[in-house]
CSV table of C-alpha atoms and ligand atoms in Angstrom, one decimal:
chain,number,residue,atom,x,y,z
A,1,UNK,CA,59.6,182.5,-59.2
A,2,UNK,CA,59.5,179.8,-56.5
A,3,UNK,CA,56.7,179.2,-54.9
A,4,UNK,CA,55.8,176.4,-52.5
A,5,UNK,CA,52.9,174.8,-51.0
A,6,UNK,CA,54.1,173.3,-47.2
A,7,UNK,CA,51.3,171.2,-45.5
A,8,UNK,CA,52.2,169.8,-42.1
A,9,UNK,CA,51.0,165.9,-42.5
A,10,UNK,CA,48.6,165.7,-39.2
A,11,UNK,CA,45.5,164.0,-41.3
A,12,UNK,CA,44.2,163.8,-44.8
A,13,UNK,CA,44.3,167.5,-47.1
A,14,UNK,CA,41.0,168.9,-47.8
A,15,UNK,CA,39.4,171.5,-50.1
A,16,UNK,CA,41.2,174.3,-48.5
A,17,UNK,CA,44.6,173.1,-48.7
A,18,UNK,CA,43.8,172.4,-52.2
A,19,UNK,CA,42.9,175.9,-53.2
A,20,UNK,CA,46.2,177.2,-51.7
A,21,UNK,CA,48.5,174.8,-53.4
A,22,UNK,CA,46.4,176.0,-56.6
A,23,UNK,CA,47.8,179.3,-55.6
A,24,UNK,CA,50.8,178.7,-55.2
A,25,UNK,CA,50.9,176.6,-58.6
A,26,UNK,CA,49.4,178.5,-60.7
A,27,UNK,CA,51.5,181.5,-59.7
A,28,UNK,CA,54.7,179.6,-60.5
A,29,UNK,CA,53.0,178.3,-63.7
A,30,UNK,CA,52.4,181.7,-64.9
A,31,UNK,CA,56.0,183.2,-64.5
A,32,UNK,CA,57.5,179.9,-65.4
A,33,UNK,CA,58.8,179.5,-62.4
A,34,UNK,CA,58.9,175.8,-59.7
A,35,UNK,CA,56.3,175.0,-57.5
A,36,UNK,CA,57.7,172.9,-54.6
A,37,UNK,CA,55.9,170.9,-51.9
A,38,UNK,CA,57.7,171.0,-48.5
A,39,UNK,CA,56.0,169.0,-45.6
A,40,UNK,CA,56.1,170.3,-41.9
A,41,UNK,CA,56.5,167.9,-39.8
A,42,UNK,CA,58.7,168.3,-36.4
A,43,UNK,CA,55.6,168.2,-34.0
A,44,UNK,CA,56.2,164.3,-33.2
A,45,UNK,CA,53.1,164.0,-31.5
A,46,UNK,CA,50.8,165.1,-34.3
A,47,UNK,CA,52.5,164.9,-37.4
A,48,UNK,CA,52.1,160.8,-39.3
A,49,UNK,CA,54.5,159.3,-41.6
A,50,UNK,CA,51.1,157.7,-43.7
A,51,UNK,CA,49.7,161.4,-43.8
A,52,UNK,CA,53.0,162.1,-45.2
A,53,UNK,CA,52.3,159.6,-48.2
A,54,UNK,CA,48.7,160.6,-48.5
A,55,UNK,CA,49.4,164.5,-49.2
A,56,UNK,CA,51.5,163.6,-52.2
A,57,UNK,CA,49.0,160.8,-53.2
A,58,UNK,CA,46.4,163.6,-53.2
A,59,UNK,CA,49.0,166.4,-55.1
A,60,UNK,CA,49.4,164.3,-57.4
A,61,UNK,CA,45.6,163.1,-58.3
A,62,UNK,CA,44.5,166.6,-58.4
A,63,UNK,CA,47.2,167.1,-61.1
A,64,UNK,CA,49.6,169.0,-59.4
A,65,UNK,CA,53.7,168.1,-60.5
A,66,UNK,CA,56.2,169.1,-58.1
A,67,UNK,CA,60.2,168.3,-57.8
A,68,UNK,CA,61.1,165.7,-55.7
A,69,UNK,CA,62.0,164.1,-53.1
A,70,UNK,CA,60.4,167.0,-51.6
A,71,UNK,CA,62.1,168.6,-48.3
A,72,UNK,CA,61.0,166.8,-44.8
A,73,UNK,CA,61.9,169.2,-42.0
A,74,UNK,CA,62.3,166.5,-40.1
A,75,UNK,CA,65.3,165.3,-41.7
A,76,UNK,CA,67.0,169.0,-41.6
A,77,UNK,CA,67.3,169.6,-37.9
A,78,UNK,CA,70.8,170.8,-38.1
A,79,UNK,CA,69.9,173.6,-40.6
A,80,UNK,CA,67.2,175.3,-37.5
A,81,UNK,CA,69.7,174.8,-35.1
A,82,UNK,CA,72.6,176.8,-37.3
A,83,UNK,CA,70.2,179.2,-37.4
A,84,UNK,CA,69.2,179.5,-33.9
A,85,UNK,CA,73.2,179.3,-33.0
A,86,UNK,CA,73.2,182.1,-34.6
A,87,UNK,CA,70.0,183.7,-32.6
A,88,UNK,CA,71.6,183.0,-29.8
A,89,UNK,CA,75.0,184.9,-30.7
A,90,UNK,CA,73.2,187.8,-31.5
A,91,UNK,CA,71.6,187.6,-27.8
A,92,UNK,CA,67.6,187.9,-29.2
A,93,UNK,CA,67.2,184.1,-27.1
A,94,UNK,CA,66.0,184.2,-24.0
A,95,UNK,CA,64.7,180.2,-21.9
A,96,UNK,CA,61.2,180.5,-20.6
A,97,UNK,CA,60.5,177.5,-18.3
A,98,UNK,CA,56.9,178.7,-18.1
A,99,UNK,CA,54.4,175.5,-18.1
A,100,UNK,CA,51.7,175.6,-20.6
A,101,UNK,CA,49.3,176.5,-18.1
A,102,UNK,CA,51.3,179.2,-16.7
A,103,UNK,CA,51.2,180.3,-19.9
A,104,UNK,CA,47.0,180.5,-20.5
A,105,UNK,CA,46.7,182.1,-17.5
A,106,UNK,CA,49.0,184.7,-17.8
A,107,UNK,CA,48.6,186.1,-21.5
A,108,UNK,CA,47.1,188.9,-22.7
A,109,UNK,CA,45.9,189.5,-26.7
A,110,UNK,CA,47.9,190.7,-29.7
A,111,UNK,CA,47.6,193.8,-29.7
A,112,UNK,CA,44.9,196.0,-32.4
A,113,UNK,CA,44.4,192.4,-33.6
A,114,UNK,CA,40.8,192.8,-35.3
A,115,UNK,CA,40.5,188.8,-35.8
A,116,UNK,CA,43.3,187.1,-33.5
A,117,UNK,CA,43.9,183.3,-34.5
A,118,UNK,CA,42.0,181.7,-32.4
A,119,UNK,CA,42.8,178.1,-33.4
A,120,UNK,CA,44.6,176.1,-31.0
A,121,UNK,CA,45.3,173.3,-33.5
A,122,UNK,CA,45.2,176.2,-36.5
A,123,UNK,CA,48.3,176.3,-39.1
A,124,UNK,CA,49.5,179.2,-37.0
A,125,UNK,CA,50.9,176.9,-34.4
A,126,UNK,CA,52.2,173.5,-35.3
A,127,UNK,CA,54.2,173.4,-32.1
A,128,UNK,CA,51.2,173.5,-29.9
A,129,UNK,CA,52.1,177.8,-29.4
A,130,UNK,CA,49.5,179.4,-27.4
A,131,UNK,CA,47.9,181.5,-30.0
A,132,UNK,CA,47.9,184.8,-27.5
A,133,UNK,CA,51.0,186.5,-27.0
A,134,UNK,CA,53.2,185.7,-24.0
A,135,UNK,CA,53.8,187.9,-21.0
A,136,UNK,CA,57.4,188.0,-21.1
A,137,UNK,CA,57.3,186.7,-17.6
A,138,UNK,CA,60.9,185.0,-17.5
A,139,UNK,CA,62.7,188.2,-19.5
A,140,UNK,CA,63.4,189.3,-16.2
A,141,UNK,CA,64.7,186.1,-14.5
A,142,UNK,CA,68.2,186.6,-13.3
A,143,UNK,CA,71.3,185.1,-14.6
A,144,UNK,CA,72.3,182.5,-11.6
A,145,UNK,CA,67.9,181.8,-11.7
A,146,UNK,CA,68.2,180.2,-15.5
A,147,UNK,CA,71.5,178.8,-14.9
A,148,UNK,CA,70.4,176.7,-11.9
A,149,UNK,CA,66.6,175.8,-13.5
A,150,UNK,CA,69.0,174.8,-16.5
A,151,UNK,CA,71.2,172.5,-14.3
A,152,UNK,CA,68.4,171.0,-12.4
A,153,UNK,CA,67.2,169.7,-16.1
A,154,UNK,CA,63.9,172.0,-16.3
A,155,UNK,CA,62.1,172.2,-19.8
A,156,UNK,CA,62.4,175.2,-21.4
A,157,UNK,CA,61.0,176.9,-24.7
A,158,UNK,CA,63.6,179.6,-26.2
A,159,UNK,CA,61.7,182.7,-27.0
A,160,UNK,CA,62.3,185.5,-29.3
A,161,UNK,CA,63.1,188.8,-27.1
A,162,UNK,CA,61.6,191.2,-29.6
A,163,UNK,CA,63.1,193.9,-27.1
A,164,UNK,CA,66.4,193.3,-28.2
A,165,UNK,CA,65.1,191.7,-31.3
A,166,UNK,CA,64.6,195.7,-32.1
A,167,UNK,CA,67.9,197.1,-31.1
A,168,UNK,CA,69.6,194.5,-32.9
A,169,UNK,CA,67.5,195.3,-36.4
A,170,UNK,CA,67.9,199.6,-35.3
A,171,UNK,CA,72.0,199.1,-35.0
A,172,UNK,CA,72.2,197.1,-37.9
A,173,UNK,CA,70.6,200.4,-39.4
A,174,UNK,CA,67.6,197.6,-40.7
A,175,UNK,CA,64.4,199.4,-38.8
A,176,UNK,CA,61.7,199.5,-40.0
A,177,UNK,CA,61.0,196.7,-41.9
A,178,UNK,CA,58.6,196.3,-44.5
A,179,UNK,CA,56.6,193.3,-46.2
A,180,UNK,CA,54.6,193.0,-49.4
A,181,UNK,CA,51.9,191.3,-49.8
A,182,UNK,CA,49.3,190.8,-52.8
A,183,UNK,CA,46.3,191.2,-50.7
A,184,UNK,CA,47.6,193.0,-47.5
A,185,UNK,CA,50.0,195.6,-49.7
A,186,UNK,CA,53.1,196.8,-48.3
A,187,UNK,CA,53.0,196.0,-44.4
A,188,UNK,CA,55.3,197.4,-41.6
A,189,UNK,CA,56.7,195.2,-39.8
A,190,UNK,CA,55.7,195.2,-35.6
A,191,UNK,CA,58.1,192.8,-34.0
A,192,UNK,CA,56.0,192.7,-30.7
A,193,UNK,CA,52.8,191.5,-33.1
A,194,UNK,CA,52.9,188.3,-32.2
A,195,UNK,CA,54.7,188.4,-28.5
A,196,UNK,CA,57.9,186.7,-27.2
A,197,UNK,CA,57.3,183.6,-29.9
A,198,UNK,CA,58.5,180.3,-29.2
A,199,UNK,CA,61.5,179.1,-31.5
A,200,UNK,CA,62.7,176.3,-29.9
A,201,UNK,CA,62.3,174.1,-27.5
A,202,UNK,CA,64.6,171.7,-25.2
A,203,UNK,CA,64.1,168.8,-27.0
A,204,UNK,CA,62.7,169.8,-30.1
A,205,UNK,CA,64.9,172.5,-31.1
A,206,UNK,CA,62.6,174.3,-33.7
A,207,UNK,CA,59.2,175.7,-33.6
A,208,UNK,CA,57.1,176.5,-37.1
A,209,UNK,CA,58.8,180.0,-37.3
A,210,UNK,CA,62.3,179.1,-37.3
A,211,UNK,CA,61.7,176.3,-39.6
A,212,UNK,CA,59.6,178.0,-41.8
A,213,UNK,CA,61.9,180.8,-42.3
A,214,UNK,CA,65.2,179.0,-42.3
A,215,UNK,CA,63.7,176.2,-44.9
A,216,UNK,CA,62.0,179.0,-47.5
A,217,UNK,CA,65.7,180.8,-47.1
A,218,UNK,CA,67.5,177.1,-48.1
A,219,UNK,CA,64.5,176.3,-50.8
A,220,UNK,CA,65.0,180.7,-52.2
A,221,UNK,CA,62.1,180.5,-52.0
A,222,UNK,CA,60.6,184.2,-54.0
A,223,UNK,CA,56.6,184.0,-53.7
A,224,UNK,CA,55.1,182.2,-50.3
A,225,UNK,CA,51.8,181.6,-50.8
A,226,UNK,CA,49.6,180.9,-47.8
A,227,UNK,CA,46.5,181.4,-46.0
A,228,UNK,CA,45.5,185.0,-44.5
A,229,UNK,CA,45.4,183.7,-40.7
A,230,UNK,CA,49.2,183.4,-41.1
A,231,UNK,CA,49.6,187.2,-42.2
A,232,UNK,CA,50.5,187.7,-38.4
A,233,UNK,CA,53.2,185.4,-38.4
A,234,UNK,CA,54.7,187.3,-41.3
A,235,UNK,CA,56.0,189.8,-38.8
A,236,UNK,CA,58.1,187.4,-36.5
A,237,UNK,CA,59.2,185.8,-40.0
A,238,UNK,CA,60.1,188.9,-41.4
A,239,UNK,CA,62.4,190.0,-38.4
A,240,UNK,CA,63.6,186.3,-38.3
A,241,UNK,CA,64.6,186.8,-42.1
A,242,UNK,CA,66.1,190.3,-41.0
A,243,UNK,CA,68.1,189.1,-38.1
A,244,UNK,CA,69.9,185.9,-40.3
A,245,UNK,CA,71.0,187.7,-43.2
A,246,UNK,CA,68.0,185.6,-45.6
A,247,UNK,CA,66.5,187.5,-48.9
A,248,UNK,CA,62.7,188.6,-48.5
A,249,UNK,CA,60.1,186.5,-50.5
A,250,UNK,CA,57.2,188.4,-51.6
A,251,UNK,CA,53.4,187.0,-49.7
A,252,UNK,CA,50.3,186.7,-51.2
A,253,UNK,CA,47.8,186.0,-47.7
A,254,UNK,CA,44.8,184.3,-50.0
A,255,UNK,CA,41.6,184.3,-48.1
A,256,UNK,CA,40.4,181.2,-46.4
A,257,UNK,CA,38.0,178.4,-48.0
A,258,UNK,CA,34.5,178.2,-46.4
A,259,UNK,CA,32.0,176.2,-46.8
A,260,UNK,CA,28.2,176.7,-47.3
A,261,UNK,CA,27.5,178.4,-43.9
A,262,UNK,CA,30.3,180.7,-43.5
A,263,UNK,CA,32.6,179.1,-41.5
A,264,UNK,CA,36.4,178.3,-42.7
A,265,UNK,CA,37.2,174.6,-43.8
A,266,UNK,CA,39.0,172.6,-41.2
A,267,UNK,CA,39.4,168.9,-40.7
A,268,UNK,CA,37.7,169.3,-37.1
A,269,UNK,CA,34.4,170.8,-38.1
A,270,UNK,CA,33.9,167.8,-40.4
A,271,UNK,CA,35.2,169.0,-43.9
A,272,UNK,CA,35.7,166.6,-46.0
A,273,UNK,CA,39.1,165.3,-47.4
A,274,UNK,CA,40.2,165.0,-50.6
A,275,UNK,CA,40.5,161.5,-49.5
A,276,UNK,CA,36.9,161.3,-48.6
A,277,UNK,CA,35.8,162.7,-52.0
A,278,UNK,CA,38.1,160.3,-54.2
A,279,UNK,CA,36.5,157.1,-52.1
A,280,UNK,CA,32.7,159.4,-53.4
A,281,UNK,CA,34.1,158.9,-56.5
A,282,UNK,CA,34.7,162.4,-57.6
A,283,UNK,CA,37.4,163.0,-60.0
A,284,UNK,CA,39.8,165.7,-60.1
A,285,UNK,CA,37.9,167.9,-62.8
A,286,UNK,CA,34.9,167.2,-60.9
A,287,UNK,CA,36.8,168.9,-57.7
A,288,UNK,CA,38.7,171.4,-59.3
A,289,UNK,CA,35.4,172.5,-60.7
A,290,UNK,CA,33.5,173.3,-57.3
A,291,UNK,CA,36.0,175.8,-57.2
A,292,UNK,CA,35.5,177.3,-60.2
A,293,UNK,CA,38.9,176.8,-61.6
A,294,UNK,CA,40.0,174.5,-64.8
A,295,UNK,CA,41.9,171.1,-64.4
A,296,UNK,CA,45.2,171.2,-64.0
B,301,LIG,N1,52.6,174.2,-42.4
B,301,LIG,C1,52.0,175.2,-42.7
B,301,LIG,C2,50.2,174.6,-42.6
B,301,LIG,O1,50.0,173.4,-42.6
B,301,LIG,C3,52.0,176.3,-43.5
B,301,LIG,C4,53.1,177.1,-43.0
B,301,LIG,C5,53.1,178.3,-44.2
B,301,LIG,O2,52.6,178.2,-45.1
B,301,LIG,O3,54.1,179.1,-43.8
B,301,LIG,O4,49.4,175.2,-42.1
């Protein structure tokens, strides 16, 4: 059993993060396995090295132990490039030249989603991906137009062509795909669920979706524990795993911790950071007790 906690260093950890990390830690402990920490820092506009240091320090304060050095995504861009090349060879990528503004006005909501992820700064969107489905507008560009725009140096995103991906999976005899989740049960994958997500940009050769799938495979993670807000992303991740020939982990998308008012904990809602709680004199034991959990 290999589990992991994979925070993005865009701020200090709060108790929601501690709870999520604890889920992974306890699952690994129970099975005599390994708990890993991974720093998801590909978004250089929002991630800061000082938060990485603070996160690792707060985790140790809480009593977590984990192998070091921890993997930092920013140090492994070649791994994502290789995966991107393989996807490109399969013909499941296309360049999208739409600006963020164009996307915002032309997109539609994800289908059949009772609780779409609506938080543009949430963990679902560490690269600033729009939280709703892209219309697919650039799928229809002619090869000539694509070449002209690439030559001109236009900015672009590389998107997963979900229809093409479905075709490849069918040809390989891999469809339909499923994943197994400790909370949601066996889930049949709908490759189009999040639409044609961004897998890389001209300037940043990976996105959250690609990096997380590549890292979990390289680190041989067997059980992915994370918040239920990422359940929809797992549809995309499962497709990428199958296209790239990676092993499938099992999943445990746990409920998100809420504050007394029933709101999900989040930095920008003023949830207190573990750092702030430490400064107020709370011990690790006190903090775990607030969640009804014994100290580590
Ligand atoms: N890096 C993401 C976050 O900070 C979590 C990704 C994952 O667990 O798959 O929320």
